PDB file of C-alpha atoms and ligand atoms in Angstrom:
ATOM      1  CA  MET A   1     -33.987 -49.774  17.118  1.00 75.00           C
ATOM      2  CA  THR A   2     -37.089 -47.399  17.658  1.00 84.00           C
ATOM      3  CA  GLY A   3     -38.807 -45.435  14.911  1.00 89.00           C
ATOM      4  CA  THR A   4     -36.802 -42.050  16.130  1.00 90.00           C
ATOM      5  CA  GLU A   5     -33.464 -43.704  16.297  1.00 89.00           C
ATOM      6  CA  GLU A   6     -33.929 -45.102  12.744  1.00 92.00           C
ATOM      7  CA  LEU A   7     -34.934 -41.550  11.453  1.00 94.00           C
ATOM      8  CA  ALA A   8     -32.027 -39.958  13.430  1.00 93.00           C
ATOM      9  CA  GLY A   9     -29.894 -42.378  11.476  1.00 93.00           C
ATOM     10  CA  GLN A  10     -31.305 -41.117   8.297  1.00 95.00           C
ATOM     11  CA  VAL A  11     -30.620 -37.522   9.366  1.00 96.00           C
ATOM     12  CA  ALA A  12     -26.826 -38.500   9.955  1.00 94.00           C
ATOM     13  CA  LEU A  13     -26.572 -40.375   6.767  1.00 95.00           C
ATOM     14  CA  ALA A  14     -27.977 -37.330   4.753  1.00 96.00           C
ATOM     15  CA  SER A  15     -25.390 -35.072   6.278  1.00 95.00           C
ATOM     16  CA  ARG A  16     -22.677 -37.566   5.436  1.00 93.00           C
ATOM     17  CA  ILE A  17     -24.106 -37.726   1.761  1.00 93.00           C
ATOM     18  CA  LEU A  18     -24.389 -33.882   1.429  1.00 94.00           C
ATOM     19  CA  ALA A  19     -20.791 -33.250   2.609  1.00 92.00           C
ATOM     20  CA  ALA A  20     -19.447 -35.992   0.477  1.00 89.00           C
ATOM     21  CA  ALA A  21     -21.048 -34.876  -2.670  1.00 89.00           C
ATOM     22  CA  GLY A  22     -19.589 -31.342  -1.888  1.00 88.00           C
ATOM     23  CA  LEU A  23     -22.908 -29.441  -0.989  1.00 91.00           C
ATOM     24  CA  ALA A  24     -21.831 -28.840   2.810  1.00 90.00           C
ATOM     25  CA  ARG A  25     -18.431 -27.810   4.231  1.00 85.00           C
ATOM     26  CA  GLU A  26     -16.812 -28.202   7.444  1.00 86.00           C
ATOM     27  CA  ALA A  27     -19.425 -27.901  10.118  1.00 85.00           C
ATOM     28  CA  THR A  28     -22.002 -25.582   8.325  1.00 87.00           C
ATOM     29  CA  GLY A  29     -25.387 -26.937   7.116  1.00 92.00           C
ATOM     30  CA  HIS A  30     -28.023 -29.093   8.712  1.00 96.00           C
ATOM     31  CA  VAL A  31     -30.934 -31.542   8.103  1.00 97.00           C
ATOM     32  CA  SER A  32     -33.855 -32.126  10.015  1.00 97.00           C
ATOM     33  CA  ALA A  33     -36.903 -34.444  10.180  1.00 97.00           C
ATOM     34  CA  ARG A  34     -40.350 -34.224  11.920  1.00 98.00           C
ATOM     35  CA  THR A  35     -40.994 -36.647  14.811  1.00 96.00           C
ATOM     36  CA  GLY A  36     -44.114 -35.401  16.467  1.00 91.00           C
ATOM     37  CA  ALA A  37     -46.321 -32.226  17.057  1.00 93.00           C
ATOM     38  CA  GLY A  38     -43.930 -29.324  17.209  1.00 97.00           C
ATOM     39  CA  ARG A  39     -40.931 -31.749  17.615  1.00 96.00           C
ATOM     40  CA  MET A  40     -37.928 -32.432  15.196  1.00 97.00           C
ATOM     41  CA  LEU A  41     -34.706 -34.129  14.884  1.00 96.00           C
ATOM     42  CA  LEU A  42     -31.836 -31.826  13.840  1.00 96.00           C
ATOM     43  CA  ARG A  43     -28.342 -32.113  12.991  1.00 94.00           C
ATOM     44  CA  CYS A  44     -26.305 -30.098  15.675  1.00 93.00           C
ATOM     45  CA  ARG A  45     -22.903 -28.911  16.461  1.00 87.00           C
ATOM     46  CA  ASP A  46     -20.872 -31.637  18.371  1.00 86.00           C
ATOM     47  CA  ASP A  47     -17.138 -31.013  19.157  1.00 81.00           C
ATOM     48  CA  ARG A  48     -16.488 -34.662  18.978  1.00 82.00           C
ATOM     49  CA  GLU A  49     -17.747 -34.779  15.439  1.00 80.00           C
ATOM     50  CA  PRO A  50     -15.795 -32.438  13.070  1.00 83.00           C
ATOM     51  CA  GLY A  51     -18.047 -31.641  10.373  1.00 86.00           C
ATOM     52  CA  LEU A  52     -21.145 -32.951   8.614  1.00 86.00           C
ATOM     53  CA  ARG A  53     -18.916 -35.425   6.601  1.00 87.00           C
ATOM     54  CA  PHE A  54     -18.380 -37.227   9.740  1.00 87.00           C
ATOM     55  CA  THR A  55     -21.842 -37.208  11.389  1.00 87.00           C
ATOM     56  CA  GLU A  56     -22.634 -40.337  13.327  1.00 84.00           C
ATOM     57  CA  ARG A  57     -24.284 -39.244  16.521  1.00 85.00           C
ATOM     58  CA  ALA A  58     -24.726 -35.306  16.617  1.00 89.00           C
ATOM     59  CA  VAL A  59     -28.606 -35.391  16.110  1.00 91.00           C
ATOM     60  CA  ALA A  60     -30.707 -34.192  18.734  1.00 92.00           C
ATOM     61  CA  GLU A  61     -34.782 -34.074  19.268  1.00 95.00           C
ATOM     62  CA  ILE A  62     -35.899 -30.444  19.932  1.00 95.00           C
ATOM     63  CA  ASP A  63     -38.793 -28.171  19.716  1.00 96.00           C
ATOM     64  CA  PHE A  64     -39.417 -26.509  16.557  1.00 97.00           C
ATOM     65  CA  ASP A  65     -38.853 -23.258  18.494  1.00 95.00           C
ATOM     66  CA  ALA A  66     -36.187 -24.761  20.627  1.00 94.00           C
ATOM     67  CA  PRO A  67     -34.086 -21.935  22.713  1.00 95.00           C
ATOM     68  CA  ALA A  68     -30.379 -22.492  22.728  1.00 92.00           C
ATOM     69  CA  THR A  69     -30.594 -24.022  26.181  1.00 93.00           C
ATOM     70  CA  GLN A  70     -32.324 -27.046  24.959  1.00 92.00           C
ATOM     71  CA  ALA A  71     -29.313 -28.420  23.605  1.00 90.00           C
ATOM     72  CA  PRO A  72     -28.363 -31.846  25.122  1.00 89.00           C
ATOM     73  CA  ASP A  73     -25.010 -32.002  26.982  1.00 88.00           C
ATOM     74  CA  GLY A  74     -22.212 -31.899  24.510  1.00 87.00           C
ATOM     75  CA  MET A  75     -23.948 -30.192  21.525  1.00 90.00           C
ATOM     76  CA  ARG A  76     -25.162 -26.855  20.531  1.00 92.00           C
ATOM     77  CA  LEU A  77     -28.084 -26.047  18.599  1.00 94.00           C
ATOM     78  CA  PRO A  78     -27.253 -24.431  15.077  1.00 95.00           C
ATOM     79  CA  ILE A  79     -27.851 -20.766  15.044  1.00 94.00           C
ATOM     80  CA  GLU A  80     -30.237 -21.333  11.744  1.00 95.00           C
ATOM     81  CA  ARG A  81     -32.334 -23.830  13.413  1.00 97.00           C
ATOM     82  CA  HIS A  82     -35.488 -21.452  12.681  1.00 97.00           C
ATOM     83  CA  ILE A  83     -35.215 -22.404   8.966  1.00 98.00           C
ATOM     84  CA  HIS A  84     -36.343 -25.876   9.989  1.00 98.00           C
ATOM     85  CA  GLY A  85     -38.846 -25.069  12.958  1.00 98.00           C
ATOM     86  CA  GLN A  86     -40.571 -22.590  10.820  1.00 98.00           C
ATOM     87  CA  LEU A  87     -40.942 -24.773   7.749  1.00 98.00           C
ATOM     88  CA  LEU A  88     -41.991 -27.825   9.486  1.00 98.00           C
ATOM     89  CA  ALA A  89     -44.613 -25.550  11.422  1.00 98.00           C
ATOM     90  CA  ALA A  90     -45.975 -24.088   8.306  1.00 97.00           C
ATOM     91  CA  ARG A  91     -46.009 -26.964   5.914  1.00 97.00           C
ATOM     92  CA  PRO A  92     -47.871 -30.102   7.228  1.00 96.00           C
ATOM     93  CA  GLU A  93     -47.102 -32.078   4.075  1.00 96.00           C
ATOM     94  CA  ILE A  94     -43.372 -32.176   4.495  1.00 97.00           C
ATOM     95  CA  ASN A  95     -41.246 -33.996   7.147  1.00 98.00           C
ATOM     96  CA  ALA A  96     -37.827 -32.917   6.431  1.00 98.00           C
ATOM     97  CA  VAL A  97     -35.795 -29.807   5.681  1.00 98.00           C
ATOM     98  CA  VAL A  98     -32.045 -29.697   4.132  1.00 98.00           C
ATOM     99  CA  HIS A  99     -30.149 -26.327   4.490  1.00 98.00           C
ATOM    100  CA  VAL A 100     -26.401 -26.548   3.035  1.00 97.00           C
ATOM    101  CA  HIS A 101     -23.810 -24.072   1.400  1.00 96.00           C
ATOM    102  CA  PRO A 102     -23.151 -25.358  -1.945  1.00 95.00           C
ATOM    103  CA  TRP A 103     -20.593 -23.515  -4.237  1.00 93.00           C
ATOM    104  CA  SER A 104     -22.763 -23.819  -7.283  1.00 93.00           C
ATOM    105  CA  THR A 105     -25.796 -21.918  -6.202  1.00 95.00           C
ATOM    106  CA  TRP A 106     -23.502 -19.281  -4.310  1.00 94.00           C
ATOM    107  CA  LEU A 107     -22.082 -18.668  -7.856  1.00 94.00           C
ATOM    108  CA  THR A 108     -25.309 -18.738  -9.713  1.00 94.00           C
ATOM    109  CA  GLY A 109     -26.907 -16.282  -7.025  1.00 94.00           C
ATOM    110  CA  ILE A 110     -24.080 -13.725  -6.774  1.00 94.00           C
ATOM    111  CA  ALA A 111     -23.582 -13.701 -10.773  1.00 94.00           C
ATOM    112  CA  GLY A 112     -27.188 -13.649 -11.440  1.00 94.00           C
ATOM    113  CA  ILE A 113     -27.074 -16.908 -13.557  1.00 95.00           C
ATOM    114  CA  PRO A 114     -30.560 -18.084 -14.047  1.00 93.00           C
ATOM    115  CA  LEU A 115     -30.949 -21.812 -13.293  1.00 94.00           C
ATOM    116  CA  ALA A 116     -31.907 -22.631 -16.945  1.00 93.00           C
ATOM    117  CA  PRO A 117     -33.163 -25.944 -18.780  1.00 95.00           C
ATOM    118  CA  VAL A 118     -29.820 -27.007 -20.231  1.00 95.00           C
ATOM    119  CA  LEU A 119     -29.821 -30.797 -19.312  1.00 93.00           C
ATOM    120  CA  GLY A 120     -31.863 -32.840 -21.387  1.00 90.00           C
ATOM    121  CA  ALA A 121     -31.774 -36.620 -20.810  1.00 87.00           C
ATOM    122  CA  PHE A 122     -28.466 -36.207 -19.076  1.00 89.00           C
ATOM    123  CA  ASP A 123     -30.446 -35.710 -15.913  1.00 88.00           C
ATOM    124  CA  PRO A 124     -34.357 -35.182 -16.080  1.00 88.00           C
ATOM    125  CA  GLY A 125     -34.545 -34.949 -12.024  1.00 87.00           C
ATOM    126  CA  ALA A 126     -32.194 -31.946 -12.380  1.00 90.00           C
ATOM    127  CA  LEU A 127     -33.939 -30.339 -15.235  1.00 91.00           C
ATOM    128  CA  ALA A 128     -37.376 -30.360 -13.474  1.00 89.00           C
ATOM    129  CA  CYS A 129     -35.349 -27.898 -10.956  1.00 88.00           C
ATOM    130  CA  ALA A 130     -35.138 -25.515 -13.734  1.00 89.00           C
ATOM    131  CA  VAL A 131     -38.383 -25.924 -15.216  1.00 90.00           C
ATOM    132  CA  ASN A 132     -39.839 -24.792 -11.770  1.00 87.00           C
ATOM    133  CA  PRO A 133     -37.054 -22.501 -10.579  1.00 90.00           C
ATOM    134  CA  PRO A 134     -36.866 -21.953  -6.741  1.00 94.00           C
ATOM    135  CA  PRO A 135     -37.338 -18.295  -5.422  1.00 95.00           C
ATOM    136  CA  VAL A 136     -34.515 -16.385  -4.389  1.00 96.00           C
ATOM    137  CA  TYR A 137     -34.050 -14.899  -0.962  1.00 97.00           C
ATOM    138  CA  PRO A 138     -32.037 -11.587  -1.440  1.00 95.00           C
ATOM    139  CA  GLN A 139     -30.341 -11.329   1.953  1.00 94.00           C
ATOM    140  CA  SER A 140     -27.122 -13.210   2.509  1.00 92.00           C
ATOM    141  CA  TRP A 141     -27.284 -12.874   6.265  1.00 95.00           C
ATOM    142  CA  LEU A 142     -27.807 -15.722   8.971  1.00 94.00           C
ATOM    143  CA  ILE A 143     -31.348 -16.957   9.325  1.00 94.00           C
ATOM    144  CA  ASN A 144     -30.922 -16.383  13.258  1.00 94.00           C
ATOM    145  CA  SER A 145     -34.510 -15.661  14.304  1.00 96.00           C
ATOM    146  CA  ALA A 146     -37.975 -17.176  14.265  1.00 96.00           C
ATOM    147  CA  ALA A 147     -38.978 -13.976  12.159  1.00 97.00           C
ATOM    148  CA  ARG A 148     -36.550 -14.753   9.369  1.00 98.00           C
ATOM    149  CA  GLY A 149     -37.272 -18.308   9.210  1.00 97.00           C
ATOM    150  CA  ALA A 150     -40.836 -17.467   8.760  1.00 98.00           C
ATOM    151  CA  ASP A 151     -39.891 -15.291   5.846  1.00 98.00           C
ATOM    152  CA  ILE A 152     -38.149 -18.525   4.209  1.00 98.00           C
ATOM    153  CA  ALA A 153     -41.087 -20.401   4.790  1.00 98.00           C
ATOM    154  CA  ALA A 154     -43.408 -17.928   3.327  1.00 98.00           C
ATOM    155  CA  LEU A 155     -41.060 -17.303   0.120  1.00 97.00           C
ATOM    156  CA  MET A 156     -41.185 -21.199  -0.425  1.00 97.00           C
ATOM    157  CA  ASP A 157     -44.980 -21.333  -0.161  1.00 95.00           C
ATOM    158  CA  GLY A 158     -45.724 -23.613  -3.280  1.00 92.00           C
ATOM    159  CA  HIS A 159     -41.880 -24.620  -3.586  1.00 95.00           C
ATOM    160  CA  ASP A 160     -39.619 -27.291  -2.815  1.00 96.00           C
ATOM    161  CA  ALA A 161     -36.609 -25.393  -2.646  1.00 97.00           C
ATOM    162  CA  CYS A 162     -35.111 -21.838  -2.443  1.00 97.00           C
ATOM    163  CA  VAL A 163     -31.839 -20.308  -2.922  1.00 97.00           C
ATOM    164  CA  LEU A 164     -30.303 -17.920  -0.292  1.00 98.00           C
ATOM    165  CA  ARG A 165     -28.158 -15.397  -2.070  1.00 96.00           C
ATOM    166  CA  GLY A 166     -24.469 -15.441  -1.352  1.00 95.00           C
ATOM    167  CA  HIS A 167     -25.396 -18.008   1.581  1.00 97.00           C
ATOM    168  CA  GLY A 168     -27.109 -21.411   0.490  1.00 97.00           C
ATOM    169  CA  ILE A 169     -29.919 -23.368  -0.355  1.00 98.00           C
ATOM    170  CA  VAL A 170     -33.042 -24.863   1.450  1.00 98.00           C
ATOM    171  CA  THR A 171     -35.107 -28.040   0.358  1.00 98.00           C
ATOM    172  CA  VAL A 172     -38.032 -29.759   1.859  1.00 98.00           C
ATOM    173  CA  GLY A 173     -39.467 -33.175   1.260  1.00 97.00           C
ATOM    174  CA  ALA A 174     -41.989 -35.668   2.539  1.00 96.00           C
ATOM    175  CA  SER A 175     -38.961 -37.682   3.762  1.00 96.00           C
ATOM    176  CA  VAL A 176     -35.327 -37.062   4.642  1.00 97.00           C
ATOM    177  CA  GLU A 177     -34.496 -39.061   1.225  1.00 96.00           C
ATOM    178  CA  GLN A 178     -36.503 -36.833  -0.779  1.00 95.00           C
ATOM    179  CA  ALA A 179     -35.423 -33.478   0.825  1.00 97.00           C
ATOM    180  CA  THR A 180     -31.747 -34.514   0.231  1.00 97.00           C
ATOM    181  CA  VAL A 181     -32.123 -35.714  -3.205  1.00 95.00           C
ATOM    182  CA  ARG A 182     -33.725 -32.459  -3.993  1.00 95.00           C
ATOM    183  CA  ALA A 183     -30.709 -30.701  -2.802  1.00 96.00           C
ATOM    184  CA  LEU A 184     -28.473 -32.732  -4.908  1.00 95.00           C
ATOM    185  CA  ARG A 185     -30.428 -32.099  -8.111  1.00 94.00           C
ATOM    186  CA  LEU A 186     -30.551 -28.535  -7.397  1.00 96.00           C
ATOM    187  CA  ASN A 187     -26.756 -28.461  -7.099  1.00 95.00           C
ATOM    188  CA  THR A 188     -26.597 -30.347 -10.416  1.00 94.00           C
ATOM    189  CA  ILE A 189     -28.765 -27.942 -12.438  1.00 94.00           C
ATOM    190  CA  ALA A 190     -26.844 -24.967 -10.806  1.00 95.00           C
ATOM    191  CA  MET A 191     -23.581 -26.316 -11.697  1.00 93.00           C
ATOM    192  CA  ALA A 192     -24.705 -27.078 -15.370  1.00 94.00           C
ATOM    193  CA  SER A 193     -26.280 -23.754 -15.442  1.00 95.00           C
ATOM    194  CA  ALA A 194     -23.011 -21.941 -14.233  1.00 94.00           C
ATOM    195  CA  MET A 195     -20.852 -23.801 -16.809  1.00 94.00           C
ATOM    196  CA  ALA A 196     -23.007 -23.373 -19.635  1.00 95.00           C
ATOM    197  CA  HIS A 197     -23.172 -19.300 -18.829  1.00 95.00           C
ATOM    198  CA  LEU A 198     -19.244 -19.467 -18.231  1.00 93.00           C
ATOM    199  CA  ALA A 199     -19.007 -21.032 -21.698  1.00 94.00           C
ATOM    200  CA  GLY A 200     -20.937 -18.440 -23.389  1.00 95.00           C
ATOM    201  CA  SER A 201     -23.866 -20.781 -24.271  1.00 95.00           C
ATOM    202  CA  THR A 202     -27.544 -19.704 -24.610  1.00 93.00           C
ATOM    203  CA  TYR A 203     -28.658 -23.041 -25.319  1.00 94.00           C
ATOM    204  CA  ARG A 204     -32.085 -23.898 -23.923  1.00 94.00           C
ATOM    205  CA  LEU A 205     -34.276 -27.202 -24.075  1.00 94.00           C
ATOM    206  CA  GLY A 206     -37.461 -26.753 -26.445  1.00 94.00           C
ATOM    207  CA  GLU A 207     -40.867 -26.781 -24.759  1.00 93.00           C
ATOM    208  CA  ASP A 208     -41.532 -30.241 -26.636  1.00 93.00           C
ATOM    209  CA  GLU A 209     -38.341 -31.753 -25.147  1.00 91.00           C
ATOM    210  CA  ILE A 210     -38.973 -30.425 -21.546  1.00 93.00           C
ATOM    211  CA  ALA A 211     -42.403 -31.959 -21.697  1.00 91.00           C
ATOM    212  CA  GLU A 212     -41.211 -35.362 -22.766  1.00 88.00           C
ATOM    213  CA  LEU A 213     -38.563 -35.182 -20.073  1.00 88.00           C
ATOM    214  CA  VAL A 214     -40.181 -34.092 -17.118  1.00 86.00           C
ATOM    215  CA  THR A 215     -42.460 -36.465 -15.514  1.00 77.00           C
ATOM    216  CA  ALA A 216     -45.310 -35.575 -13.197  1.00 70.00           C
ATOM    217  CA  ASP A 217     -45.832 -39.426 -12.148  1.00 77.00           C
ATOM    218  CA  PRO A 218     -45.240 -39.561  -8.493  1.00 77.00           C
ATOM    219  CA  ALA A 219     -44.321 -43.330  -8.512  1.00 81.00           C
ATOM    220  CA  VAL A 220     -41.615 -42.706 -11.304  1.00 79.00           C
ATOM    221  CA  ILE A 221     -40.099 -39.547  -9.432  1.00 79.00           C
ATOM    222  CA  ALA A 222     -39.943 -41.822  -5.964  1.00 80.00           C
ATOM    223  CA  ALA A 223     -38.308 -44.782  -7.618  1.00 84.00           C
ATOM    224  CA  ALA A 224     -35.619 -42.329  -9.275  1.00 85.00           C
ATOM    225  CA  GLU A 225     -35.168 -40.406  -6.051  1.00 88.00           C
ATOM    226  CA  HIS A 226     -34.602 -43.608  -4.218  1.00 91.00           C
ATOM    227  CA  GLU A 227     -32.040 -44.766  -6.667  1.00 90.00           C
ATOM    228  CA  VAL A 228     -30.051 -41.478  -6.235  1.00 89.00           C
ATOM    229  CA  TRP A 229     -30.400 -41.783  -2.381  1.00 93.00           C
ATOM    230  CA  LEU A 230     -28.857 -45.450  -2.594  1.00 92.00           C
ATOM    231  CA  HIS A 231     -26.011 -44.455  -4.690  1.00 90.00           C
ATOM    232  CA  TYR A 232     -25.003 -41.445  -2.688  1.00 91.00           C
ATOM    233  CA  ALA A 233     -25.175 -43.564   0.662  1.00 91.00           C
ATOM    234  CA  GLU A 234     -22.700 -45.968  -0.694  1.00 88.00           C
ATOM    235  CA  PHE A 235     -20.797 -42.996  -2.337  1.00 86.00           C
ATOM    236  CA  ALA A 236     -20.568 -41.390   0.998  1.00 86.00           C
ATOM    237  CA  ALA A 237     -19.400 -44.628   2.780  1.00 86.00           C
ATOM    238  CA  GLN A 238     -16.495 -45.199   0.227  1.00 85.00           C
ATOM    239  CA  THR A 239     -15.322 -41.730  -0.638  1.00 71.00           C
ATOM    240  CA  PRO A 240     -12.893 -40.205   1.770  1.00 65.00           C
ATOM    241  CA  ALA A 241     -12.683 -36.656   0.224  1.00 60.00           C
ATOM    242  CA  PRO A 242     -15.363 -34.406  -0.830  1.00 57.00           C
ATOM    243  CA  THR A 243     -16.078 -34.043  -4.357  1.00 55.00           C
ATOM    244  CA  GLY A 244     -18.618 -31.707  -6.453  1.00 53.00           C
ATOM    245  CA  PHE A 245     -18.546 -28.454  -7.921  1.00 51.00           C
ATOM    246  CA  LEU A 246     -14.870 -27.072  -7.897  1.00 48.00           C
ATOM    247  CA  PRO A 247     -13.785 -29.540  -5.002  1.00 45.00           C
ATOM    248  CA  PHE A 248     -10.396 -27.765  -4.936  1.00 43.00           C
ATOM    249  CA  LEU A 249     -12.029 -24.767  -3.292  1.00 43.00           C
ATOM    250  CA  TYR A 250     -13.459 -26.917  -0.305  1.00 40.00           C
TER     251      TYR A 250
HETATM  252 ZN1   ZN B   1     -26.683 -21.271   6.486  1.00 65.48          ZN
END
């Protein structure tokens, strides 16, 4: 297996994980990975694969600024491919991008519920997402042009994630694994923030608790991310139905 084929397998697995965990519905959402100068692997639409949950082969290598005509036979390029192309072009330190539509951030976004430090040792990785909250892109429309993709890249300068209000989220990482785990954690903190808000809670962790729980050690962070990735890879393999926030709305 070549390096590109192995990476395509990771993009497909990440797609199945995000759908199994309830962050991606039907055929919407996509994962990308940098392959070389101006080139990326991207989860595309493929009529033989009914949605992200069942992604096996609908991954194509295309240019960052690929026109729709660059789609391989039997596939269609996602309209929102510009999110991926513009971020990978603007951020040489990242190698992967995730864009999905979770219920959790849809609710926090439209209701104006802040992502808050409400999870302690319950999930320190998710807590970190609230300590450095993602910027919010205020429009809910499709990111259907290079100009809108560039707006997302500019908004995310210095951030690993952003929330597209009424629409979804974007996360980036040095690897497919990292970008995917960041999306899972952002979903967790959004879910927790929404539930706490709806319960009328104003609880927030103290600064001393946050300082103790949120580590800045890259080795510790990477080990924890890999553990989460391995768990969800098996979860995706064994779980037939989507789960996650308000799964009955799937
Ligand atoms: Zn979208």
